[in-house]
XYZ file of C-alpha atoms in Angstrom:
620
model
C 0.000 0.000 0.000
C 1.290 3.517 -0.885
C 1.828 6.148 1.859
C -1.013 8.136 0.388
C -3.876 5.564 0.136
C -2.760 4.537 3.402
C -2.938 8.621 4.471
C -6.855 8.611 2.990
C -7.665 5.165 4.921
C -6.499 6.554 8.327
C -8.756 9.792 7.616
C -11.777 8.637 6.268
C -11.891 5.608 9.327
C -11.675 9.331 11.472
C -15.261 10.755 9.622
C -18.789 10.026 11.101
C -20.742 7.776 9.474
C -17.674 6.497 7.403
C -15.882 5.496 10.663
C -18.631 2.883 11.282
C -17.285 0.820 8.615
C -15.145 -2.078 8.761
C -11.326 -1.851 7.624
C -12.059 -3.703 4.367
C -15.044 -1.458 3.431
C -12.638 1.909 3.913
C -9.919 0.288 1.784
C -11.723 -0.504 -0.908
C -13.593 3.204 -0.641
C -9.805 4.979 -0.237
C -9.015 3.575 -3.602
C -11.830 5.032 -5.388
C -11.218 8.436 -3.870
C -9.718 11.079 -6.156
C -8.132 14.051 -4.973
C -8.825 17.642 -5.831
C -6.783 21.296 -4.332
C -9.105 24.603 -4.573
C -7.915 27.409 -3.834
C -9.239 30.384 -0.887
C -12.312 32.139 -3.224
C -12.754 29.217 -5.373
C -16.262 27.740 -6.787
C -16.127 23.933 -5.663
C -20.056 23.489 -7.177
C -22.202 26.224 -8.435
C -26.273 26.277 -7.891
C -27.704 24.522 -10.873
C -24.886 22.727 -12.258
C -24.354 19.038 -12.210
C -22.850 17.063 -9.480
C -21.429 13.437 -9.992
C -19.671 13.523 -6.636
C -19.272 13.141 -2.718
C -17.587 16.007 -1.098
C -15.153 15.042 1.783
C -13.245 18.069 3.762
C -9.390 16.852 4.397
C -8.027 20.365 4.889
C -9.004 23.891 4.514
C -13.166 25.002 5.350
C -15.962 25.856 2.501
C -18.891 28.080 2.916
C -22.561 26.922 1.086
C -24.868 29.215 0.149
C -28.627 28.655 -1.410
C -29.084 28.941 -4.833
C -25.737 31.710 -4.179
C -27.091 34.127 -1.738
C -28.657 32.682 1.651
C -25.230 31.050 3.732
C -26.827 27.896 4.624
C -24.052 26.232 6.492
C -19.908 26.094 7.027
C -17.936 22.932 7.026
C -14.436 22.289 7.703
C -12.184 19.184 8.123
C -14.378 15.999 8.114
C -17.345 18.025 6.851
C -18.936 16.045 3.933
C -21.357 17.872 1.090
C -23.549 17.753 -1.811
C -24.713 14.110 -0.914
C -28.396 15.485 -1.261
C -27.561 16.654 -4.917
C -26.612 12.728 -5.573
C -29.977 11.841 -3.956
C -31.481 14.618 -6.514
C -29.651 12.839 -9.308
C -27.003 15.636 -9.279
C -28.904 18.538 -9.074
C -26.926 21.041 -7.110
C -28.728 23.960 -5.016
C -25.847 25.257 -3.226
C -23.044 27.186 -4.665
C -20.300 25.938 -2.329
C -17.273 28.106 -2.391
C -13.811 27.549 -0.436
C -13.482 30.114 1.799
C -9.346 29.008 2.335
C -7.059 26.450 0.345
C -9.102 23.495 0.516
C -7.967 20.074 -0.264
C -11.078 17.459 -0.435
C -11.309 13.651 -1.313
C -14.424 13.266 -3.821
C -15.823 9.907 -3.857
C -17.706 9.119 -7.050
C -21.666 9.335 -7.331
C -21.989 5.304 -7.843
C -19.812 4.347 -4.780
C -21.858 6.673 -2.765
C -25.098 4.973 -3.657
C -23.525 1.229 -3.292
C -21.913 2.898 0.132
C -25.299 4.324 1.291
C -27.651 1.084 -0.186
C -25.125 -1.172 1.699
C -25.411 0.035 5.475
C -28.436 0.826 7.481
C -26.322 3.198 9.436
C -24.869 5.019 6.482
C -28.257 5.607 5.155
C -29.708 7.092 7.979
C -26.928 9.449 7.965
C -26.995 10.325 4.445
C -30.990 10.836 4.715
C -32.580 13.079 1.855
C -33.898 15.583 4.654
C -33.150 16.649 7.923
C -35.681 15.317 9.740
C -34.869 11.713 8.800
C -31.148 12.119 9.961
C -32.492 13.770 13.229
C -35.354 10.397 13.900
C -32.514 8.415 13.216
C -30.021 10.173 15.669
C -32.938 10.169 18.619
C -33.615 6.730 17.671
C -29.056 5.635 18.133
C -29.599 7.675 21.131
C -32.315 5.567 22.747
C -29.958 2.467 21.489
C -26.947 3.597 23.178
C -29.080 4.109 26.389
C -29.940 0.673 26.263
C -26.547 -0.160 25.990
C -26.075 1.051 29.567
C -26.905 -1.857 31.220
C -24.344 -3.660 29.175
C -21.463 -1.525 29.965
C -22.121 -0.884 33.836
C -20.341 -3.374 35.774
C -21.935 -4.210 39.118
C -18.398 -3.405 40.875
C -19.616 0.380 40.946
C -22.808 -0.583 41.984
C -21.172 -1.988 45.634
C -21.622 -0.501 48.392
C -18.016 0.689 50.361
C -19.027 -1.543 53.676
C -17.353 -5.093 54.117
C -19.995 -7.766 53.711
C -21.483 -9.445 56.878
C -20.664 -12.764 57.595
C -21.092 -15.858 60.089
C -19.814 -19.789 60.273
C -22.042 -22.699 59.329
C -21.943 -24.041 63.065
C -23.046 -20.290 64.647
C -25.953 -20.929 66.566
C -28.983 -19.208 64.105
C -29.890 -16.842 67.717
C -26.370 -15.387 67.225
C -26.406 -15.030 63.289
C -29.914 -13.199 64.114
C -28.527 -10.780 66.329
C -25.747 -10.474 64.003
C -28.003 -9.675 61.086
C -29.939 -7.108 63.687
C -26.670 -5.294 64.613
C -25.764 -4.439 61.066
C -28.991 -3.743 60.288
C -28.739 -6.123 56.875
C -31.839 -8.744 55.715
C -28.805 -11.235 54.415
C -25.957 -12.750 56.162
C -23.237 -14.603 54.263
C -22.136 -17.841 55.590
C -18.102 -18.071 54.761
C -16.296 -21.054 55.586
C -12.268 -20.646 55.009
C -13.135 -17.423 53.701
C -15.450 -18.965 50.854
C -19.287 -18.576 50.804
C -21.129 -21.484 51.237
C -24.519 -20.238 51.808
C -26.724 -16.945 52.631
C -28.802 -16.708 55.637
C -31.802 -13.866 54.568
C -34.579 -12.415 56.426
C -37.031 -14.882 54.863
C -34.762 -18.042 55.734
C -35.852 -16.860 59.404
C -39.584 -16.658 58.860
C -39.775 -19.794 56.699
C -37.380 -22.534 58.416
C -36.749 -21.096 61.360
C -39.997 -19.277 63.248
C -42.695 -20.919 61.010
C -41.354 -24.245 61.728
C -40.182 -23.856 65.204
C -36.357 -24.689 64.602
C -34.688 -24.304 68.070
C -32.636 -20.676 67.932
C -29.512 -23.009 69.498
C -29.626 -25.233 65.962
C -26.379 -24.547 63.393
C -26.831 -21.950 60.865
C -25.887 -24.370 57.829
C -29.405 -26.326 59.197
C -31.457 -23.468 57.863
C -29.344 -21.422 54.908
C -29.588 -21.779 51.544
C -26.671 -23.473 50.606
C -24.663 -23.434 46.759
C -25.972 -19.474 46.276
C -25.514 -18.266 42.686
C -22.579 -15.927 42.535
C -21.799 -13.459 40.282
C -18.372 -12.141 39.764
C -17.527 -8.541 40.285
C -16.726 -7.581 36.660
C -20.064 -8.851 35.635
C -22.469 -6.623 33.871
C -25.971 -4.570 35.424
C -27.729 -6.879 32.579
C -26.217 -10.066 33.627
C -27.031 -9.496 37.547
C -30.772 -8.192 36.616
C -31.230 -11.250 34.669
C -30.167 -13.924 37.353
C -32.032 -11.963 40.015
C -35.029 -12.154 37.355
C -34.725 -15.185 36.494
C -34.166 -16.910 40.186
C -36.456 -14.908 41.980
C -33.473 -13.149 43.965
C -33.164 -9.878 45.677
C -29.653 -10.335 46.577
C -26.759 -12.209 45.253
C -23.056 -12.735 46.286
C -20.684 -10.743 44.662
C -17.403 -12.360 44.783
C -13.613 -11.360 43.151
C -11.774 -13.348 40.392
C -10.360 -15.237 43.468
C -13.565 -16.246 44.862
C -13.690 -14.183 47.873
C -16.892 -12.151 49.072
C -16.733 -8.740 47.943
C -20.208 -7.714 48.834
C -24.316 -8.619 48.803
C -25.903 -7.181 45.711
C -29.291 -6.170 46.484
C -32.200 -5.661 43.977
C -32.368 -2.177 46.107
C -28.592 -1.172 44.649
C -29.876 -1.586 41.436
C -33.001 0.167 41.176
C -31.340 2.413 43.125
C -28.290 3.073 40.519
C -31.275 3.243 37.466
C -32.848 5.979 39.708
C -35.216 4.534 42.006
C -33.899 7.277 44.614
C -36.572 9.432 42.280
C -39.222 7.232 44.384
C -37.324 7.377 47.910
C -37.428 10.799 47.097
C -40.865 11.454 46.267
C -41.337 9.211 49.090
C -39.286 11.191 51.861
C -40.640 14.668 50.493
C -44.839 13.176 50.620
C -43.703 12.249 54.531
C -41.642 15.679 55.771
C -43.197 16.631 58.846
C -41.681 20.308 58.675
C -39.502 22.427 56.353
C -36.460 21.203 57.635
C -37.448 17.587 56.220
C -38.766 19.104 53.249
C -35.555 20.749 52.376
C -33.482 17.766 53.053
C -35.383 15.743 50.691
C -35.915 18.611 48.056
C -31.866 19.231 48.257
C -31.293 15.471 47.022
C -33.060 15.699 43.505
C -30.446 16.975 41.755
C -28.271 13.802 43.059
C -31.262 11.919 41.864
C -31.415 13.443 37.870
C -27.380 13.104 37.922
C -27.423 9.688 38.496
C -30.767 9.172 36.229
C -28.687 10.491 33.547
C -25.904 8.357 34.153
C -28.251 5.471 34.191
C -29.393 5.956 30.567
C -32.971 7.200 31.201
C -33.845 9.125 28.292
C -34.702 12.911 28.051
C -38.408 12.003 28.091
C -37.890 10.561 31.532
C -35.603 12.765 33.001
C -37.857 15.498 32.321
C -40.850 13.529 33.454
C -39.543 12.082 36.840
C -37.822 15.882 37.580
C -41.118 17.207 37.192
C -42.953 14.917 39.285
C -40.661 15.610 41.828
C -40.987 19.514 41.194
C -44.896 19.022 41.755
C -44.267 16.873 44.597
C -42.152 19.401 46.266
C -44.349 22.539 45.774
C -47.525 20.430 46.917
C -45.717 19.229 50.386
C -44.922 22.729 50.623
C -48.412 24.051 50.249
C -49.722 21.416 53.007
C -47.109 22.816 55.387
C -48.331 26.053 54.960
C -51.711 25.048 56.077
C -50.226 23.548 58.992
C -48.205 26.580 59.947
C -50.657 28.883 59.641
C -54.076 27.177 59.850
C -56.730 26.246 57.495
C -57.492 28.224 54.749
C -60.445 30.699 55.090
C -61.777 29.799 51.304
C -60.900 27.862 48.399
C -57.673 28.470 46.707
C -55.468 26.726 43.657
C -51.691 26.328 44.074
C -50.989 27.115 40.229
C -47.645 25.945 38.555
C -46.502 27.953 35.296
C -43.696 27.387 32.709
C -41.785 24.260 32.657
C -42.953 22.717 35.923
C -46.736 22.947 34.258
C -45.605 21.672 31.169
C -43.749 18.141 33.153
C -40.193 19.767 31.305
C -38.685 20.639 33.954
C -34.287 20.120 34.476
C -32.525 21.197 38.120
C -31.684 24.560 38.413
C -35.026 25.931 37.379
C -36.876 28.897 39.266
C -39.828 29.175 40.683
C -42.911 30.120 38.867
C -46.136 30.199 40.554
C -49.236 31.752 41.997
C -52.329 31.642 43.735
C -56.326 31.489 42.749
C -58.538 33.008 45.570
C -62.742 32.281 45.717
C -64.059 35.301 44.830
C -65.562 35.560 48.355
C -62.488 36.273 49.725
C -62.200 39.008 51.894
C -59.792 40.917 53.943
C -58.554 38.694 56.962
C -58.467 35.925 53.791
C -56.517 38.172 51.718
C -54.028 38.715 54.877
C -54.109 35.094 55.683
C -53.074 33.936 51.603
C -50.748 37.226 51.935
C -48.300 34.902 54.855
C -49.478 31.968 52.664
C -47.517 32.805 49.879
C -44.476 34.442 51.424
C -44.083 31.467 53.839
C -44.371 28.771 50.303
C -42.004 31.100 48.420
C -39.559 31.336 51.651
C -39.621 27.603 51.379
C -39.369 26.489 47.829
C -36.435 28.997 47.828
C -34.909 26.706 50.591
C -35.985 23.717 48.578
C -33.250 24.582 45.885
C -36.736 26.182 43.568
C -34.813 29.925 43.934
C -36.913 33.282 43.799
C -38.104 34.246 40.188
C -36.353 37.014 38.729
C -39.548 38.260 37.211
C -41.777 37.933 40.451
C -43.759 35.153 38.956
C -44.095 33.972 42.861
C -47.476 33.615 45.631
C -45.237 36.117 47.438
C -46.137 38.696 45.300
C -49.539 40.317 45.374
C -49.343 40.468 41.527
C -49.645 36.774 41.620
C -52.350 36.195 44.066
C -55.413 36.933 42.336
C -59.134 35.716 42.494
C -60.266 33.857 39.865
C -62.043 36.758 38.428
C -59.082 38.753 39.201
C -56.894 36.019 36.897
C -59.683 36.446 33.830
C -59.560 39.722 33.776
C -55.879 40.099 33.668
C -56.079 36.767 30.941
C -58.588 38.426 29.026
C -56.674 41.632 28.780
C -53.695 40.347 28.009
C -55.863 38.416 25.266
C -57.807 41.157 24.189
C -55.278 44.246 23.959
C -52.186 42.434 23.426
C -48.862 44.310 22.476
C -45.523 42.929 22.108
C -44.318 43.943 26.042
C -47.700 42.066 27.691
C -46.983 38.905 25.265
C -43.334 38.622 26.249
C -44.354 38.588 29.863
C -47.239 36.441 29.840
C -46.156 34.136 27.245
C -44.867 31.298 30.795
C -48.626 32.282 32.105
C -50.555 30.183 29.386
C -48.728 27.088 30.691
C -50.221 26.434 33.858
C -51.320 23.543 36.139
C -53.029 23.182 39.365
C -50.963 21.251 41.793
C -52.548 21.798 45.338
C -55.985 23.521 46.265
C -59.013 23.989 44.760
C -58.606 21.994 41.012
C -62.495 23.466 40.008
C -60.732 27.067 40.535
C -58.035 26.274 38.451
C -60.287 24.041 35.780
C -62.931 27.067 35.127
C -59.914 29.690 34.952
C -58.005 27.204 31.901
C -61.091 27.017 30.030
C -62.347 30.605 30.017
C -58.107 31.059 28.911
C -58.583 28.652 25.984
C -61.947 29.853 24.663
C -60.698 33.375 24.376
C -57.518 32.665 23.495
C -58.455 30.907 20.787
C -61.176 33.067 19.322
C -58.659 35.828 19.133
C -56.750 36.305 16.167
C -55.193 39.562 17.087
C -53.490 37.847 20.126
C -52.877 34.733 18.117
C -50.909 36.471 15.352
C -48.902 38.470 18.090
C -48.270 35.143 19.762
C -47.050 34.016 16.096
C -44.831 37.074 16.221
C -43.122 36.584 20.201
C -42.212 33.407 18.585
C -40.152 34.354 15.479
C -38.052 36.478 18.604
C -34.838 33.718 18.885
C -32.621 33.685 15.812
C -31.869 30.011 15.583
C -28.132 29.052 14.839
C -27.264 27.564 11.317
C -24.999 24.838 13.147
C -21.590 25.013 14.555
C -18.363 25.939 12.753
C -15.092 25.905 14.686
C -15.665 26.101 17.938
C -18.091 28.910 17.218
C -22.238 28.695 16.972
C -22.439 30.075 13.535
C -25.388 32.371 12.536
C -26.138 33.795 9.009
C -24.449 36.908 9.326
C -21.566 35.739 11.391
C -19.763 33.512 13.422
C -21.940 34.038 16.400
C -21.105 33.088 19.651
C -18.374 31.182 21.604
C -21.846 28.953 23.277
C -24.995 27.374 22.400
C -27.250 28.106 24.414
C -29.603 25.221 24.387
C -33.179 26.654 26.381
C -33.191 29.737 24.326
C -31.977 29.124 20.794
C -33.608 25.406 20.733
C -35.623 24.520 23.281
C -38.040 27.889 23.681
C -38.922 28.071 19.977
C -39.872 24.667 20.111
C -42.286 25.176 22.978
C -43.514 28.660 21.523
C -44.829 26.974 18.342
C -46.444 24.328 19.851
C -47.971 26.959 22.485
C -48.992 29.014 19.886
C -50.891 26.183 17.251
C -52.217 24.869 20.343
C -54.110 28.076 21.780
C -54.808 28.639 18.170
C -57.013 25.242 17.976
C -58.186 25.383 21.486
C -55.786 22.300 23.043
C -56.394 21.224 26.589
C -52.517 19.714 26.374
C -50.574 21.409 28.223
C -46.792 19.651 27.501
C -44.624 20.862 24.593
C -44.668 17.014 23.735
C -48.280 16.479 24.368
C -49.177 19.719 22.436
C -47.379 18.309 19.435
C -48.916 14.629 19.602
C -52.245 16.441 19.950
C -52.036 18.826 16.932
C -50.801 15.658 15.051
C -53.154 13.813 16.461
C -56.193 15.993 15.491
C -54.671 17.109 12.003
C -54.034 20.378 12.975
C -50.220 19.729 12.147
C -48.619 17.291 9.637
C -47.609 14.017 11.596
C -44.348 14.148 10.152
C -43.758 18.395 11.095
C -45.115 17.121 15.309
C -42.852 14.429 15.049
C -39.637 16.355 13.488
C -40.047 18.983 16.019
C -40.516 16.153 18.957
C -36.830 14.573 18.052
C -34.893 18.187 17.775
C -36.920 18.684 21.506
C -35.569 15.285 22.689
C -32.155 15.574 20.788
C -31.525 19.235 22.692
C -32.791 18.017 25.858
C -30.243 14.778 26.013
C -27.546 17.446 25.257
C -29.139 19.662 27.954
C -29.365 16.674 30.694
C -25.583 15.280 30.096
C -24.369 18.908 30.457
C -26.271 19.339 33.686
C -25.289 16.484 34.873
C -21.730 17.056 34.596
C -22.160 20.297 36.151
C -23.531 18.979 38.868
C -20.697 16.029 39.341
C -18.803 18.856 38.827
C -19.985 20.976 41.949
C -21.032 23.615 39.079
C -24.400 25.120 39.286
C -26.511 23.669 35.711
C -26.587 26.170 33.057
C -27.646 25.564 29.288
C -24.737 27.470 27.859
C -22.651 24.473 25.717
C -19.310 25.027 24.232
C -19.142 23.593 21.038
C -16.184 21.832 22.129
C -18.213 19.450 24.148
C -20.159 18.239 21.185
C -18.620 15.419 19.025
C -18.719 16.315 14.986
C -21.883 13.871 14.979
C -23.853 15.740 17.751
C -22.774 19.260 15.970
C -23.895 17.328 12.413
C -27.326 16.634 14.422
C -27.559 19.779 16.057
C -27.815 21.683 12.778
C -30.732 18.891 11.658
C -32.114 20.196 14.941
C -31.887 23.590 13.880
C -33.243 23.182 10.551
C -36.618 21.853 12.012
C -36.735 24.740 14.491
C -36.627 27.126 11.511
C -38.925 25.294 9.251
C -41.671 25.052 12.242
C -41.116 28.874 13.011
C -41.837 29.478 9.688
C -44.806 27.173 9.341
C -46.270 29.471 12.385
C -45.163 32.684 10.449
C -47.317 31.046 7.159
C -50.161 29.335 8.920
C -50.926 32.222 11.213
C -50.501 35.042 8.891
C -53.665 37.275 10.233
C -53.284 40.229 11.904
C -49.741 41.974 12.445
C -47.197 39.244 11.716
């Protein structure tokens, strides 16, 4: 092999999706590569031409542009282009132009197509649109999570305490108050230093108390001798699968030598794949005063660090963060009562923004508020006054911090009788202008989670029937939502944006996440939706025709895609003792997440714009 086939081979095995390919599928794809040098300025492919080739970057950076005007995207080493003009049977749209020396490897339109036909993985890459490659990504994502259970080995699942242990011939009273002492339900029975048998909670009921076994009789009389052992380098899968399949809760873990290392306990697995989520929804429904409350509320973000290292996917993240969110704020509602007495009328505890919406991450504000009976009067008013400083006080505590914009019961602004909340709904409805729509938007996600749910029910549907009957407030909705400028993709180091490079971070919430949930807010109100979720909105516009199934689920992937990228980089914040942001350097991505990211983007545009388009009346 010459030094410069063997030069193309190393690079291409370097290039997502190419490096997915076994050594003899690169070596036979380096020798069909030729080799072409363009110089800084230089027209690679002009819009309209012909294209009979597969662009691969090897030096140097290129600059597209649409039909020559709109930039569309930058690429630079590894970048590959004009792979949708071979899927258009050459038809190029993009006048690509180097923007420095560029050296590039072309690969010839017939390889491409016996490349792409002859791996699944190559062809979901090399989709014809963007929102294949992105269902595809979402979809390797949810694979890879999977995977987890593969790759964990139980030896980080162990706890750091020496295992307990007795002798066969201990008397089973002495092994009892053995087991009592250490507070463990199983006792390993070592003999020489080798387990020979477990003694477990249930061995007592069964063969010992049921059946009246004298408590001076030998522990080897009642264990259960031969246990199954698993060694310590086995996998999360393996372990779940004996425990399954024998009917276990705990199993000897022992080292390559055979000694005991420790007692595996179903409890040490589901509590490694996040189960703490339930001890602590558990511990925060049973705090009998703040100081419980905030201990348990100060351990979720322990609990969504180690969900994401578990492999749970965005969905549940999101899902299980919220519930705990809810959780939290209700707990801290029923305190309140306690503290200061039963409420003198009916009230709602109402949730806005992502907590309503079940998207909630850690690090998120507070953002609530309270619906009074309209037969409140003034000792009430005083009474919800305390009420909502003494919840706010706490949920600050709870790691929920103060909103920046006073969306909080402490405020008077936000404690309003229901007639109080349709007025200010129906103005904001009614006489909208661009100020009251950027302030209100997080109001028109709301949910009730303690009180009075009638209070809350009546308010939501007097909301929805105006709001939707209201095309002035509609089309200024439309127009709040065209506010983010959403990123072209990422181009060294740098979030690129069409009239420069940008900025030196991505910041995920605002230039991903928030248009997402403004267009589904906005076609939902439109049609009158009872969803409240950015992901429910979408399935229900789908589901009711009121957006293309393919548009609701393009738009759910980019949400899901963002969000993984949003949970790994809070969760390394918070290993990190950082407080979770949504800034992301570019750096952090790999070339396939950035390749994604820009699919992402692409939707986000194309749904903006279908928003723009589809509610056209009034001012936008």
């Amino acid at each position: 092999m010459n030094s410069e086939l063997a030069s193309i081979e190393t690079f291409l095995k370097t290039v997502p999706p190419l490096d997915r390919l076994d050594g003899e599928r690169i070596a036979a794809l380096a020798r069909k590569i030729s080799v072409r040098y363009f110089r800084a300025g230089q027209t690679i492919l002009e819009a309209g031409s012909h294209n009979e080739h597969l662009f691969i970057i090897r030096s140097g950076a290129v600059e597209l542009r649409l039909a020559g005007e709109d930039l569309t995207a930058r690429m630079e080493l590894g970048g590959l282009f004009a792979y949708p003009s071979l899927l258009r049977g050459g038809e190029v749209r993009n006048t690509t132009v180097a923007l420095e020396d560029t050296l590039a490897y072309l690969l010839p339109a017939a390889e491409f197509h016996r490349l792409r036909d002859g791996s699944r993985e190559v062809r979901d890459f090399f989709a014809e649109n963007e929102s294949e490659r992105l269902r595809s990504a979402v979809r390797d994502l949810s694979q890879k999570r999977s995977n987890i259970l593969e790759e964990t080995s139980i030896a980080g699942l162990q706890r750091h305490r020496p295992p307990v242990s007795c002798q066969p011939e201990d008397r089973i009273a002495d092994a009892a108050k053995t087991m009592s002492e250490h507070n463990v339900s199983t006792l390993a029975v070592c003999e020489n230093e080798r387990i020979c048998g477990i003694l477990t909670d249930k061995d007592l009921r069964n063969r010992v108390v049921a059946a009246r076994i004298d408590l001076d009789t030998p522990v080897s009389e009642v264990m259960t001798p031969d246990p199954v052992l698993l060694p310590e380098t086995a996998s999360l899968s393996e372990a779940m699968a004996r425990m399954t399949a024998g009917g276990f809760r705990h199993v000897p873990v022992v080292s390559a030598e055979g000694d005991l290392r420790s007692i595996l306990s179903a409890t040490d697995i589901l509590a490694f794949l996040g189960d703490s989520t339930i001890d602590t929804g558990t511990k925060v429904a049973k705090a009998r005063n703040r100081e419980a409350l905030i201990a348990a509320a100060q351990s979720i973000p322990e609990g969504f660090a180690r969900m994401e290292s578990s492999g749970f996917h965005a969905s549940h993240v999101m899902r299980f963060t919220s519930a705990l969110g809810e959780a939290v704020h209700r707990r801290a509602a029923e305190l309140a009562e306690i503290e200061l007495g039963p409420p003198p009328c009916p009230y709602a505890l109402l949730v806005f923004g992502s907590l309503a919406r079940g998207e909630q991450l850690v690090g998120s504000d507070q953002d609530n508020g309270l619906i009074l009976s309209d037969d409140v009067d003034a000792a009430g008013e005083r009474y919800f006054e305390a009420f909502g400083k003494w919840l706010s006080d706490l949920l600050h505590e709870c790691g929920f911090v103060y909103c920046k914009g006073g969306i909080m019961a402490k405020n008077a602004a936000q404690r309003l009788t229901l007639s109080g909340w349709r007025d200010r709904f129906g103005q904001w409805i009614s006489e909208p202008d661009e100020d009251r729509i950027l302030r209100a938007t997080i109001f028109f996600d709301m949910r009730v989670v303690s009180g009075n749910i009638e209070l809350a029910r009546q308010l939501r549907d007097d909301v929805r029937q105006k709001a939707k009957s209201n095309s002035l407030f509609l089309s200024y909705l439309a127009r709040d939502a065209q506010r983010t400028r959403i990123p072209l993709g990422i181009f060294r180091n740098l979030v690129l944006e069409k009239s420069s490079d940008g900025q030196k971070v991505f910041d995920a919430k605002k230039q991903a996440i928030l248009p997402i949930i403004d267009i589904a807010r906005a076609l939902s109100l439109a049609e009158g939706s009872p969803a409240v979720g950015t992901l429910e909105r979408l399935e229900w516009l789908a589901e009711t025709g009121h957006m293309a199934r393919s548009d609701a689920d393009s738009l759910r992937d980019a949400m899901l895609f963002v969000n993984e990228l949003r949970i790994a980089h809070h969760a390394e914040q918070l290993r990190s003792g950082k407080d979770p942001d949504n800034a992301i350097a570019p750096g952090e991505l790999s070339p396939l997440e950035r390749d994604y990211l820009k699919d992402s983007f692409s939707v986000i545009r194309d749904g903006l714009e279908s928003v723009k388009r589809n509610m056209a009346g009034g001012i936008v």
